[in-house]
CSV table of C-alpha atoms and ligand atoms in Angstrom, one decimal:
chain,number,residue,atom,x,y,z
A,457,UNK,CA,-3.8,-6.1,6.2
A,458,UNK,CA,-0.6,-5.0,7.1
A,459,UNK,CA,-1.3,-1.2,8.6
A,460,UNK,CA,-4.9,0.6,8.9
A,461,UNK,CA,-6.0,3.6,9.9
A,462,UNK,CA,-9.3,4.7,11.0
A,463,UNK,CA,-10.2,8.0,11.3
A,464,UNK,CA,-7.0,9.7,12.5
A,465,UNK,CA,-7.0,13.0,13.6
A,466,UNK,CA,-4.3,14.7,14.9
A,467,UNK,CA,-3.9,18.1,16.7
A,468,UNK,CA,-1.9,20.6,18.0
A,469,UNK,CA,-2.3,22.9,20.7
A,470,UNK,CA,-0.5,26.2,19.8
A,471,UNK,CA,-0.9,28.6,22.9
A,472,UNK,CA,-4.8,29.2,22.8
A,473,UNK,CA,-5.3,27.4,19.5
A,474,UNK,CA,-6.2,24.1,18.7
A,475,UNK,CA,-4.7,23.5,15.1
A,476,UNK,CA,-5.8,20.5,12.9
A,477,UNK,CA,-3.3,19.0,11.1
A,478,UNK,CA,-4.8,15.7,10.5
A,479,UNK,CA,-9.1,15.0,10.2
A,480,UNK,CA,-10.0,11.3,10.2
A,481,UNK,CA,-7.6,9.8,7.8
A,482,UNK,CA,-8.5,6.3,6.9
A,483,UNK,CA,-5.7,4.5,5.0
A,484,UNK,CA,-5.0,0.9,4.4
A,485,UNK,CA,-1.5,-0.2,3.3
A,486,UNK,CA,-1.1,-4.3,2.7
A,487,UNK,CA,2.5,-6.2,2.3
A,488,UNK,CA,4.8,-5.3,-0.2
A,489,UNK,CA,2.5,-2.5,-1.6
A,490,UNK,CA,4.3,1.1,-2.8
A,491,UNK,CA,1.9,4.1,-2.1
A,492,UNK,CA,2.5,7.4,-2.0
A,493,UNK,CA,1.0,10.7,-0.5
A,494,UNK,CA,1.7,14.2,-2.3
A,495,UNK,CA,0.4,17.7,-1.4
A,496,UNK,CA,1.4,21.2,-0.8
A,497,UNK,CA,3.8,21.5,2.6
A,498,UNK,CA,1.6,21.9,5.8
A,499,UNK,CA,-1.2,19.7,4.4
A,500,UNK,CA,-0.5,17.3,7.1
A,501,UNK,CA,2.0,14.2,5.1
A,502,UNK,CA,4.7,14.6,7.3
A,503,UNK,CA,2.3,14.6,10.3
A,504,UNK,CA,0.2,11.6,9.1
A,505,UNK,CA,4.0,9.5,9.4
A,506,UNK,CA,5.1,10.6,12.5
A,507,UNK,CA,1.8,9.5,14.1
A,508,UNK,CA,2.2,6.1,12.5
A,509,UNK,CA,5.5,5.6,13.5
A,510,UNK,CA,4.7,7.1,16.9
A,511,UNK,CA,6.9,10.2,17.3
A,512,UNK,CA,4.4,13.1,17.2
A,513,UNK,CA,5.7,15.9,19.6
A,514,UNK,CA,4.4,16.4,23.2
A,515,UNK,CA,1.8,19.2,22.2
A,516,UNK,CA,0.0,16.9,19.6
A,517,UNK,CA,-3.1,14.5,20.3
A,518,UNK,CA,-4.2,11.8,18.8
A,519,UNK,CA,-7.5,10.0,18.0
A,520,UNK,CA,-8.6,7.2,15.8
A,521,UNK,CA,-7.4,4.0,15.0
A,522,UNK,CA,-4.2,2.7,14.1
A,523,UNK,CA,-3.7,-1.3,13.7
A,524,UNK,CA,-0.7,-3.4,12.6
A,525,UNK,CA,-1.2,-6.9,11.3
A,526,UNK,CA,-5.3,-6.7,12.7
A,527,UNK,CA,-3.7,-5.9,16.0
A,528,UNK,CA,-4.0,-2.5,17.7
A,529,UNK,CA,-0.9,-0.6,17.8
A,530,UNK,CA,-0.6,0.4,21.0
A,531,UNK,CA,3.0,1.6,22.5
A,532,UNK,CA,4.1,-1.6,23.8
A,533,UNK,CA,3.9,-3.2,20.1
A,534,UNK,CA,5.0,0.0,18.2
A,535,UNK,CA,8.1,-0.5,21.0
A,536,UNK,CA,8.6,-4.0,19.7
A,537,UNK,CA,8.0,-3.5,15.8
A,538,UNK,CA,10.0,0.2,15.4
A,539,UNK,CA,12.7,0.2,13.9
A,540,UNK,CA,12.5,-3.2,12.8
A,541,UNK,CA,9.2,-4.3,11.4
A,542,UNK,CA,8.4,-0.6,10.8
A,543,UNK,CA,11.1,1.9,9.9
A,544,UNK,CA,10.9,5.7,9.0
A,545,UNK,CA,13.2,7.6,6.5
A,546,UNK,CA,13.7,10.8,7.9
A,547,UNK,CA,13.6,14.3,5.6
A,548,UNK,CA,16.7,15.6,6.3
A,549,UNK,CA,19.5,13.1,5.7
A,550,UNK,CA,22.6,14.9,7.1
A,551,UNK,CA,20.4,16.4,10.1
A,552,UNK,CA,19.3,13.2,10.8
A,553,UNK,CA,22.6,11.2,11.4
A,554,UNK,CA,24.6,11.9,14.6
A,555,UNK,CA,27.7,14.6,13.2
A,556,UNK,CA,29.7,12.7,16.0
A,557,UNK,CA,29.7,9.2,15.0
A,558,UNK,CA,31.0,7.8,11.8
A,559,UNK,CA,28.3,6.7,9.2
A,560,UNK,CA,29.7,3.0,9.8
A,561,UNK,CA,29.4,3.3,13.9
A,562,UNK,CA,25.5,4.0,13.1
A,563,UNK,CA,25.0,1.6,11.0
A,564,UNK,CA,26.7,-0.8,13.1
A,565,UNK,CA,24.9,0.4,16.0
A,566,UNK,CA,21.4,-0.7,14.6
A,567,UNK,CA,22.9,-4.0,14.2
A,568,UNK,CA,23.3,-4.4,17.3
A,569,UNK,CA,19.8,-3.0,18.6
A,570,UNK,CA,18.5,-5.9,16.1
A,571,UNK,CA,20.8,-8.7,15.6
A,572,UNK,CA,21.9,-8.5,19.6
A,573,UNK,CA,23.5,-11.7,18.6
A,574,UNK,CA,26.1,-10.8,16.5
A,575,UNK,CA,30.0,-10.2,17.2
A,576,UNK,CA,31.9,-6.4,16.5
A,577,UNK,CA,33.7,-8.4,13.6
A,578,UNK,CA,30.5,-9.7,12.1
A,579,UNK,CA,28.6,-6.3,12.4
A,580,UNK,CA,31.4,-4.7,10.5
A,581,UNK,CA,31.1,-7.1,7.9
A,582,UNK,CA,27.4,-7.0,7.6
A,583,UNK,CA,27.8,-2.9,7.9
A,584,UNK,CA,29.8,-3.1,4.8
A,585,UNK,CA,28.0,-5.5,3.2
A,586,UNK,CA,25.0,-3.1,3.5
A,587,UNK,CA,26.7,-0.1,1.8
A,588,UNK,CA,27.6,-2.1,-1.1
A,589,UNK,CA,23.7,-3.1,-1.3
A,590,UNK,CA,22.5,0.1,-1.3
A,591,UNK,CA,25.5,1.1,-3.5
A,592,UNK,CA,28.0,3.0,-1.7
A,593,UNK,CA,31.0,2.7,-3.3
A,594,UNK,CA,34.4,2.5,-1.2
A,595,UNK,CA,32.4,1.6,1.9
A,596,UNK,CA,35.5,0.8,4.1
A,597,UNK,CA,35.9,5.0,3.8
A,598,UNK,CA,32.5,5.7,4.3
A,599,UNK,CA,32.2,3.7,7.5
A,600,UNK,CA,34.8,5.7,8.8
A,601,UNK,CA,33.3,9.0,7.7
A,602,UNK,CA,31.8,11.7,9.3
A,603,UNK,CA,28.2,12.9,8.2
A,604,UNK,CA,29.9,16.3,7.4
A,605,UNK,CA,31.7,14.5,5.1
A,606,UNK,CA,29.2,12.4,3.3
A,607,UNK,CA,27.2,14.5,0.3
A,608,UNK,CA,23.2,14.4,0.9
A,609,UNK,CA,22.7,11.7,-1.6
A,610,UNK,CA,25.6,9.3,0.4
A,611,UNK,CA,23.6,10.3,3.6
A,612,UNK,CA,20.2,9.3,2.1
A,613,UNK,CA,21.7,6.0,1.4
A,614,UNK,CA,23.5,5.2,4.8
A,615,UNK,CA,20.0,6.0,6.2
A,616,UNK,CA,18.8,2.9,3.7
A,617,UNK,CA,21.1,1.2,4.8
A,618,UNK,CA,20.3,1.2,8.1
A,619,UNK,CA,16.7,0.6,7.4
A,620,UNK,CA,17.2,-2.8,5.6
A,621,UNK,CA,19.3,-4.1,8.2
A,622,UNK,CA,16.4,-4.7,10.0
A,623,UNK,CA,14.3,-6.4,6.9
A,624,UNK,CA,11.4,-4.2,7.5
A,625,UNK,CA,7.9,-4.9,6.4
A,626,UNK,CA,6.9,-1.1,5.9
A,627,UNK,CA,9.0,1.4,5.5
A,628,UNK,CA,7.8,5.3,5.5
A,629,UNK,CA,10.2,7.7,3.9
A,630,UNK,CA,9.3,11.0,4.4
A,631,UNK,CA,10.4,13.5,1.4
A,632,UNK,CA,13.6,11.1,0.7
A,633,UNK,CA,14.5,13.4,-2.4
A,634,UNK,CA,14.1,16.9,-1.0
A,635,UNK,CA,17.3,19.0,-1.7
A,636,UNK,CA,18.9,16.2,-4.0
A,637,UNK,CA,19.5,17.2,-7.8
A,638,UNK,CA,17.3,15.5,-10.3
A,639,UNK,CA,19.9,12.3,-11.1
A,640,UNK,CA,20.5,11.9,-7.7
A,641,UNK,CA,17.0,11.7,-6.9
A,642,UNK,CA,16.1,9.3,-9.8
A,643,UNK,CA,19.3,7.1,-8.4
A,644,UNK,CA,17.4,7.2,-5.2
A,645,UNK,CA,14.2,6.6,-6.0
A,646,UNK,CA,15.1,3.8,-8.4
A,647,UNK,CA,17.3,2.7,-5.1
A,648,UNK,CA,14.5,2.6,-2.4
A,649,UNK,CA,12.0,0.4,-5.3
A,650,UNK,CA,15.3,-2.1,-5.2
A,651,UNK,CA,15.9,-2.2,-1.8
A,652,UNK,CA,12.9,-2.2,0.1
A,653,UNK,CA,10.9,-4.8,-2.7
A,654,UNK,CA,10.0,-7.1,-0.4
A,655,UNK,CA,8.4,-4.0,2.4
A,656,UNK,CA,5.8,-2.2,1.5
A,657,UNK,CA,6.7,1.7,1.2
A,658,UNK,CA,4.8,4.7,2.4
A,659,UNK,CA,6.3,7.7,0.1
A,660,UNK,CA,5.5,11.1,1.5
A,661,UNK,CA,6.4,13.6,-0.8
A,662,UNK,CA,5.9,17.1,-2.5
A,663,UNK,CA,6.9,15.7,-5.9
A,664,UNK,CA,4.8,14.2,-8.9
A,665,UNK,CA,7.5,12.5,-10.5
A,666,UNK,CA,8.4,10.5,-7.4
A,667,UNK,CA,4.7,9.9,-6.8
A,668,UNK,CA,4.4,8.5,-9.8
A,669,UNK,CA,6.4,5.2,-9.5
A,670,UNK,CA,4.2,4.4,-6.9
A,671,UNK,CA,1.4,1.8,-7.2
A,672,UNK,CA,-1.1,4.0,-5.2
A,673,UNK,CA,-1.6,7.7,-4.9
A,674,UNK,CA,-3.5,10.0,-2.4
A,675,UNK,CA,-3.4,13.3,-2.0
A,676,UNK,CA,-3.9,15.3,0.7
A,677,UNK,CA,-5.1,19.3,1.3
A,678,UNK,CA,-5.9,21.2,4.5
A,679,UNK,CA,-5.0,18.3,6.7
A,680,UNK,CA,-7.3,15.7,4.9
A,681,UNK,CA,-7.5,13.0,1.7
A,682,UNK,CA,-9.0,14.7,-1.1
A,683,UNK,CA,-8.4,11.9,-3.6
A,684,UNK,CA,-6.7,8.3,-3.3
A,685,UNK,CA,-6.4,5.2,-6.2
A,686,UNK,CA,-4.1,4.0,-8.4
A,687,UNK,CA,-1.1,6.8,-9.1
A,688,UNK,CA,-1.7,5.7,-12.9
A,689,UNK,CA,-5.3,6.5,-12.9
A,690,UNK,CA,-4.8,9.6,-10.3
A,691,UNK,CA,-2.4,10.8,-12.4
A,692,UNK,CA,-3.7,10.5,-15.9
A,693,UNK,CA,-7.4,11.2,-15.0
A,694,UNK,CA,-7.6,13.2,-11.7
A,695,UNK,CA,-11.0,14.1,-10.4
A,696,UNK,CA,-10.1,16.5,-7.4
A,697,UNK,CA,-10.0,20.1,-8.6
A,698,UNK,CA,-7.1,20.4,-6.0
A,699,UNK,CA,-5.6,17.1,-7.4
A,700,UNK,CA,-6.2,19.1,-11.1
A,701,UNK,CA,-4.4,22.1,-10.2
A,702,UNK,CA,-1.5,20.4,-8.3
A,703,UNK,CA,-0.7,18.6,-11.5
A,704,UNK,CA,-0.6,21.7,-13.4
A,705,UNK,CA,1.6,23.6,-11.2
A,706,UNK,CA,4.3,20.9,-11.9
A,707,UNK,CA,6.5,22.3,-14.1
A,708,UNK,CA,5.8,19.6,-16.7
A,709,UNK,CA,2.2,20.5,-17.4
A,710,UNK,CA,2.6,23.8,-17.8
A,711,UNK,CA,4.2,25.5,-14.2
A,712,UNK,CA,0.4,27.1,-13.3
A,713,UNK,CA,0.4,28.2,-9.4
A,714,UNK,CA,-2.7,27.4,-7.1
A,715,UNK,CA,-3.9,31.0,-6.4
A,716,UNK,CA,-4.2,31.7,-2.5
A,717,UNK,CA,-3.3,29.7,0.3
A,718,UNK,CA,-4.4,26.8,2.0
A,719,UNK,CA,-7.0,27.6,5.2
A,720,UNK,CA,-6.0,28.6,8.3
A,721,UNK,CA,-6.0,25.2,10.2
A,722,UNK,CA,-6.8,26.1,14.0
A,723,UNK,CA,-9.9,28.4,12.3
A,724,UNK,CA,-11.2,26.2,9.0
A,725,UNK,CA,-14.4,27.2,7.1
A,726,UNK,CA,-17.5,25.2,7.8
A,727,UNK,CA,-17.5,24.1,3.6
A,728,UNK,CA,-15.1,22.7,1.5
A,729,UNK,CA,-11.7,23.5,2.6
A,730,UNK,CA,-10.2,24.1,-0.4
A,731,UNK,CA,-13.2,26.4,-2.1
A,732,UNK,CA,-11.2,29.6,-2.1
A,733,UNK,CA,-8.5,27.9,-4.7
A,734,UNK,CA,-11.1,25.8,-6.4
A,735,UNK,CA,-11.2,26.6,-10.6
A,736,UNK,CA,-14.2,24.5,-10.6
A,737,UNK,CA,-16.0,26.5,-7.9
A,738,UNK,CA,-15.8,29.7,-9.7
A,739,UNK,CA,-18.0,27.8,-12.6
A,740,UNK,CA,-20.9,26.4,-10.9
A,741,UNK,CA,-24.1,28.1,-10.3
A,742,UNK,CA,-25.0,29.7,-7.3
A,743,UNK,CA,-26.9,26.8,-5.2
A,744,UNK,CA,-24.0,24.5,-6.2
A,745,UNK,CA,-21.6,27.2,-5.0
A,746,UNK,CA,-23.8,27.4,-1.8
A,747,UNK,CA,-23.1,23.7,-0.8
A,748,UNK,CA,-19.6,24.2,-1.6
A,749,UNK,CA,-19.2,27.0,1.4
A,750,UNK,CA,-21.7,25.0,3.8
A,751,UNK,CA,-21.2,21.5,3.6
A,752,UNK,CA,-18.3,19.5,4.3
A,753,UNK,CA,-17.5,17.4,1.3
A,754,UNK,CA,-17.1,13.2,2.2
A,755,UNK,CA,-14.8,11.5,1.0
A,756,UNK,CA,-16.7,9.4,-1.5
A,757,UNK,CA,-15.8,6.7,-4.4
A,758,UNK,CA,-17.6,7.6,-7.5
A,759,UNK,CA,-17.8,4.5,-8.5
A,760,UNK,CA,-14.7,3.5,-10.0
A,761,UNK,CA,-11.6,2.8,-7.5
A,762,UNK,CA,-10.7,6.5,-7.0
A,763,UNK,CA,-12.0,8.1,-4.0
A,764,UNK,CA,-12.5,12.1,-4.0
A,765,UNK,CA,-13.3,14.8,-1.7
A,766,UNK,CA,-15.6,16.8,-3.7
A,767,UNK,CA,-19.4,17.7,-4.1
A,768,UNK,CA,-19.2,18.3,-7.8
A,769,UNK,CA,-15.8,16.3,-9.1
B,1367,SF4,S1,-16.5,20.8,-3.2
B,1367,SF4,FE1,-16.7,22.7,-4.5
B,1367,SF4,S2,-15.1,24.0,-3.8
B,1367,SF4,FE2,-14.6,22.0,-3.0
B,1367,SF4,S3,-13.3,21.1,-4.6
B,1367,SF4,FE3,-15.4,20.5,-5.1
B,1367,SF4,S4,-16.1,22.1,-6.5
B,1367,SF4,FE4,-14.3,22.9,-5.5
C-alpha cells in the first residue's frame, strides 16, 4: 500500500468556532493507481490534500492516521519524501509560480533541491528536456519567461514539469483544470495520464468529465465520503442520492441544481448531513425519514465494491 488514511479528521478553529472540514476519511491509494475525488467546493477535497501533503494552515488540527509505504508519516519522513516521492499540483497555476523568477529558474531550482548532484549546464539541459516532455513548445523562450507571460495552460504545464523531475510515486493535483477552456483542459488531462503513468494520481476536482478518466471515484459532501468505487461503476450506476444529483447538475445530464446548501460545518445536524438536499428523502415514509434526521449514516459497502453513505441508497 502506497498511502492510507485512517480516520482523518480535520478542523478549523474560526474565532469561537470549531469548523469540520474533514470527519474520519479512510482512503487507500496503491502504486500507479489514478483516483479521483469530486464534490461541491467546501466539501473538504482541497483540505483532504493539503493534510496529505502536510501544509494545512496553523489554525487547523489533525487527527487520524496517515501512512506511507506501511510506515507512519510523521514530519521527519513527509520532510524526506515531499516534493520528491510525493508531489502536489497546486490550483492556481500562475499564483502558484514565483512572478519574479523565470519558469526555467524554477524548474531548474527543483533540480537542484533533488538532483544536488548535477552541474548549472546539465540542469538547463534537463530543464529543457522536461518542457519538451510535458510538451512546451519553444522551451528555450519559456525558460526565460516570466509567469506573467506564460498563458494558464503553459503554467499548468511548467508546474508538471517540475513535478516529474523528481519521478514521484503519487502525485495530488488539486483542481488542475480550473479556469482552463475545455481543449486546454482535455490537452491537460490527457497530459498528466502521460506523464505521471508510472505515479499514482490523486485528482481533486469539481468536474465529472475529469473524474471520469480516473480508475477510482469518491465523492465527498459536508466534509465526508459519501460514495467511493470504480469511476465507471460510480458513474454509470450511482447509489448516493448526493452522488445522483451531482451528476445531474452537470450540464450533460440535463444542468439540474442541488436545491439548498450544504450544512453549516462548525454547527452540523445530528442525522444525515445532506438530508435537506436529499430527492430521495422527500419519498420515504415517515419512520425512514426519522432515521434520516437522527442517525448518522456509515459509510457501508452494499455488497458490491461501491461504498455509500446512506440509510436507504
Ligand atoms: S440517509 Fe436519508 S437523507 Fe441521507 S442521503 Fe440517504 S436517503 Fe437522503
Amino acid at each position: 500500500m502506497l498511502l492510507n488514511l485512517d480516520k482523518l479528521q480535520v478542523y478549523f478553529t474560526v474565532g469561537r468556532s470549531v469548523l469540520q472540514a474533514v470527519n474520519e476519511v479512510d482512503l487507500s491509494i496503491t502504486e500507479r493507481t489514478k483516483t479521483a475525488i469530486i464534490g461541491e467546493t467546501g466539501c473538504g477535497k482541497s483540505v483532504l490534500a493539503a493534510a496529505i501533503a502536510g501544509i494545512l494552515p496553523d489554525n487547523a488540527q489533525a487527527s487520524g492516521t496517515i501512512t506511507w509505504e506501511n510506515t507512519l508519516l510523521s514530519p521527519k519522513l513527509l520532510r524526506t519524501i515531499r516534493g520528491k516521492e510525493l508531489t502536489l499540483v497546486p490550483q492556481n497555476p500562475l499564483g502558484s509560480l514565483n512572478p519574479v523568477l523565470t519558469a526555467g529558474c524554477q524548474v531548474s531550482e527543483t533540480l537542484a533541491r533533488i538532483k544536488p548532484e548535477l552541474t548549472s549546464a546539465e540542469r538547463y539541459h534537463n530543464t529543457l528536456e522536461l518542457f519538451g516532455t510535458v510538451g512546451l513548445a519553444q522551451p528555450g523562450t519559456v525558460y526565460r519567461a516570466y509567469p506573467h507571460q506564460l498563458s494558464g495552460g503553459m503554467a499548468q504545464r511548467v508546474l508538471l514539469a517540475a513535478t516529474i523531475a523528481g519521478t514521484p510515486k503519487l502525485v495530488i493535483a488539486d483542481e488542475p483544470t480550473k479556469g482552463l477552456d475545455i481543449n486546454t483542459r482535455n490537452q491537460n488531462v490527457l497530459l498528466m495520464h502521460q506523464v505521471f503513468a508510472a505515479s499514482a494520481l490523486l485528482l481533486i476536482t469539481h468536474d465529472i468529465e475529469v473524474a471520469a478518466t480516473c480508475n477510482s471515484l469518491i465523492v465527498m459532501y459536508a466534509g465526508e465520503l459519501v460514495e467511493a468505487g470504480s469511476a465507471k461503476e460510480v458513474l454509470k450506476d450511482p447509489l448516493h442520492p448526493y452522488t445522483c444529483q451531482l451528476l445531474h447538475s452537470h450540464p450533460s445530464h440535463g444542468l439540474t441544481p442541488i436545491p439548498g446548501l450544504p450544512p453549516d460545518l462548525t454547527s452540523l445536524p445530528a442525522g444525515c448531513r445532506f438530508a435537506n438536499r436529499c430527492a430521495l428523502y422527500n419519498k420515504l415514509n415517515n419512520s425512514q425519514k426519522q432515521l434520516c434526521l437522527t442517525e448518522h449514516p456509515p459509510l457501508k459497502p452494499p455488497g458490491s465494491t461501491t461504498a455509500v453513505r446512506c440509510w436507504h441508497a
